[in-house]
Amino acid sequence: MNTKTLPNIVAWLGYGGLIPFLFFAGLSLTEPSHQIIYRSALLSYGAVILSFVGAIQWGFAMIAPELTDAQRRSGYTWSVVPALMAWFTVFLGPVTGALILILGFLVQYWRDLAVSSQMRLPNWFLPLRLRLTFVACISLALGAYSVF
């Protein structure tokens, strides 16, 4: 496996996954008559994606032979935290929900950085995660801004 070059399928799926973020953030800002629906779609999608990126830690814990038992337990435990954060936002207002999702994405990226020092990840993984995290966070911030 080439760990230096971003696989095409990963690029298509990763960057394609930003389309709903950008689409609903844009509509939240430009279509005031349906703003609540678009903002809700944006936040729901953000919650799903935050749950997904958190679950990556479970996968790392399962397959990385270089992790210690303590690191493996930490990975399993952490992997459910983003999903719980995301689920909780369903019960909150749009601004608070967006802020918690943004916090979740940022903390998840920090967790990915920490894991990268414990195991060998493909060279493309962290740069991709940074770009995807940045766009997701900006989109959620724009959706929250649309409230005002």
Short mmCIF file of C-alpha atoms in Angstrom, two decimals:
data_model
loop_
_atom_site.label_atom_id
_atom_site.label_comp_id
_atom_site.label_asym_id
_atom_site.label_seq_id
_atom_site.Cartn_x
_atom_site.Cartn_y
_atom_site.Cartn_z
CA MET A 1 0.00 0.00 0.00
CA ASN A 2 1.33 3.42 -0.97
CA THR A 3 1.06 5.60 2.13
CA LYS A 4 2.41 8.74 0.47
CA THR A 5 -0.23 9.39 -2.21
CA LEU A 6 -3.87 10.11 -1.42
CA PRO A 7 -5.91 7.35 -3.09
CA ASN A 8 -8.39 8.68 -5.65
CA ILE A 9 -11.35 7.01 -3.97
CA VAL A 10 -10.43 8.62 -0.64
CA ALA A 11 -10.11 12.03 -2.30
CA TRP A 12 -13.49 11.66 -4.05
CA LEU A 13 -15.27 10.47 -0.92
CA GLY A 14 -13.55 12.89 1.46
CA TYR A 15 -13.92 16.02 -0.63
CA GLY A 16 -17.32 14.91 -1.92
CA GLY A 17 -18.40 14.66 1.69
CA LEU A 18 -17.89 18.41 1.96
CA ILE A 19 -20.62 19.13 -0.59
CA PRO A 20 -23.50 18.92 1.92
CA PHE A 21 -21.57 21.16 4.35
CA LEU A 22 -21.01 23.82 1.69
CA PHE A 23 -24.45 23.45 0.12
CA PHE A 24 -26.46 23.78 3.32
CA ALA A 25 -24.22 26.49 4.78
CA GLY A 26 -24.69 28.50 1.60
CA LEU A 27 -28.44 27.99 1.57
CA SER A 28 -28.65 28.89 5.27
CA LEU A 29 -27.13 32.26 4.40
CA THR A 30 -28.94 32.98 1.15
CA GLU A 31 -32.43 31.51 1.50
CA PRO A 32 -34.04 33.09 4.56
CA SER A 33 -37.49 31.65 3.86
CA HIS A 34 -36.21 28.07 4.39
CA GLN A 35 -33.24 28.88 6.56
CA ILE A 36 -34.40 26.74 9.49
CA ILE A 37 -34.65 23.63 7.31
CA TYR A 38 -31.23 24.18 5.71
CA ARG A 39 -29.56 24.91 9.03
CA SER A 40 -31.13 21.80 10.54
CA ALA A 41 -29.85 19.71 7.61
CA LEU A 42 -26.37 21.21 8.06
CA LEU A 43 -26.28 20.44 11.76
CA SER A 44 -27.67 16.93 11.27
CA TYR A 45 -25.07 16.18 8.61
CA GLY A 46 -22.35 17.61 10.87
CA ALA A 47 -23.48 15.29 13.66
CA VAL A 48 -23.35 12.25 11.38
CA ILE A 49 -19.89 13.11 10.07
CA LEU A 50 -18.51 13.85 13.55
CA SER A 51 -19.72 10.39 14.61
CA PHE A 52 -17.99 8.90 11.58
CA VAL A 53 -14.61 10.54 12.18
CA GLY A 54 -14.71 9.54 15.83
CA ALA A 55 -15.28 5.93 14.86
CA ILE A 56 -11.99 5.94 12.96
CA GLN A 57 -10.30 5.70 16.35
CA TRP A 58 -12.06 2.36 16.96
CA GLY A 59 -10.60 1.09 13.71
CA PHE A 60 -7.11 2.24 14.68
CA ALA A 61 -7.43 0.52 18.06
CA MET A 62 -8.49 -2.74 16.39
CA ILE A 63 -5.75 -3.03 13.79
CA ALA A 64 -2.63 -1.17 14.93
CA PRO A 65 -0.21 -3.74 16.37
CA GLU A 66 2.14 -1.04 17.67
CA LEU A 67 -0.40 0.33 20.17
CA THR A 68 -0.09 -0.64 23.81
CA ASP A 69 -3.11 -2.06 25.64
CA ALA A 70 -3.61 1.31 27.34
CA GLN A 71 -3.49 3.16 23.99
CA ARG A 72 -5.92 0.63 22.52
CA ARG A 73 -8.37 1.11 25.44
CA SER A 74 -8.05 4.86 25.03
CA GLY A 75 -8.86 4.56 21.33
CA TYR A 76 -11.94 2.43 21.93
CA THR A 77 -13.13 4.77 24.67
CA TRP A 78 -12.49 7.96 22.71
CA SER A 79 -14.21 6.61 19.59
CA VAL A 80 -17.65 6.97 21.16
CA VAL A 81 -17.13 10.50 22.53
CA PRO A 82 -17.70 12.34 19.21
CA ALA A 83 -20.91 10.36 18.60
CA LEU A 84 -22.20 11.29 22.06
CA MET A 85 -21.28 14.94 21.50
CA ALA A 86 -23.01 14.89 18.12
CA TRP A 87 -26.15 13.23 19.49
CA PHE A 88 -26.37 15.80 22.28
CA THR A 89 -26.47 18.67 19.77
CA VAL A 90 -29.85 17.42 18.53
CA PHE A 91 -31.38 18.82 21.71
CA LEU A 92 -29.74 22.25 21.48
CA GLY A 93 -30.34 25.46 19.60
CA PRO A 94 -28.57 26.02 16.29
CA VAL A 95 -25.77 28.24 17.59
CA THR A 96 -24.93 26.09 20.61
CA GLY A 97 -25.26 22.92 18.54
CA ALA A 98 -22.94 24.28 15.84
CA LEU A 99 -20.38 25.39 18.41
CA ILE A 100 -20.33 21.96 20.05
CA LEU A 101 -19.95 20.26 16.67
CA ILE A 102 -17.08 22.61 15.80
CA LEU A 103 -15.46 21.84 19.14
CA GLY A 104 -15.96 18.13 18.46
CA PHE A 105 -14.27 18.34 15.06
CA LEU A 106 -11.34 20.31 16.47
CA VAL A 107 -10.85 17.94 19.41
CA GLN A 108 -11.13 14.96 17.07
CA TYR A 109 -8.39 16.43 14.87
CA TRP A 110 -6.25 16.93 17.99
CA ARG A 111 -6.89 13.28 18.84
CA ASP A 112 -5.83 12.25 15.33
CA LEU A 113 -2.60 14.20 15.82
CA ALA A 114 -1.98 12.40 19.12
CA VAL A 115 -2.60 8.98 17.56
CA SER A 116 -0.24 9.79 14.70
CA SER A 117 2.59 9.87 17.23
CA GLN A 118 1.61 6.41 18.49
CA MET A 119 1.18 4.59 15.19
CA ARG A 120 2.14 4.87 11.56
CA LEU A 121 -0.56 6.51 9.47
CA PRO A 122 -0.49 7.22 5.74
CA ASN A 123 1.27 10.51 4.98
CA TRP A 124 -1.90 11.90 3.40
CA PHE A 125 -4.16 11.23 6.41
CA LEU A 126 -3.46 14.25 8.63
CA PRO A 127 -3.35 16.83 5.81
CA LEU A 128 -6.65 15.48 4.49
CA ARG A 129 -8.23 15.49 7.95
CA LEU A 130 -7.07 19.07 8.49
CA ARG A 131 -8.61 20.29 5.23
CA LEU A 132 -11.88 18.42 5.81
CA THR A 133 -12.06 19.63 9.42
CA PHE A 134 -11.43 23.23 8.36
CA VAL A 135 -14.22 23.26 5.77
CA ALA A 136 -16.66 21.46 8.08
CA CYS A 137 -15.98 23.94 10.89
CA ILE A 138 -16.29 27.01 8.63
CA SER A 139 -19.55 25.66 7.19
CA LEU A 140 -20.99 25.03 10.65
CA ALA A 141 -19.90 28.50 11.76
CA LEU A 142 -21.64 30.04 8.74
CA GLY A 143 -24.78 28.06 9.52
CA ALA A 144 -24.71 29.37 13.10
CA TYR A 145 -24.07 32.89 11.81
CA SER A 146 -27.20 32.67 9.66
CA VAL A 147 -29.27 32.82 12.86
CA PHE A 148 -28.31 36.47 13.30
#
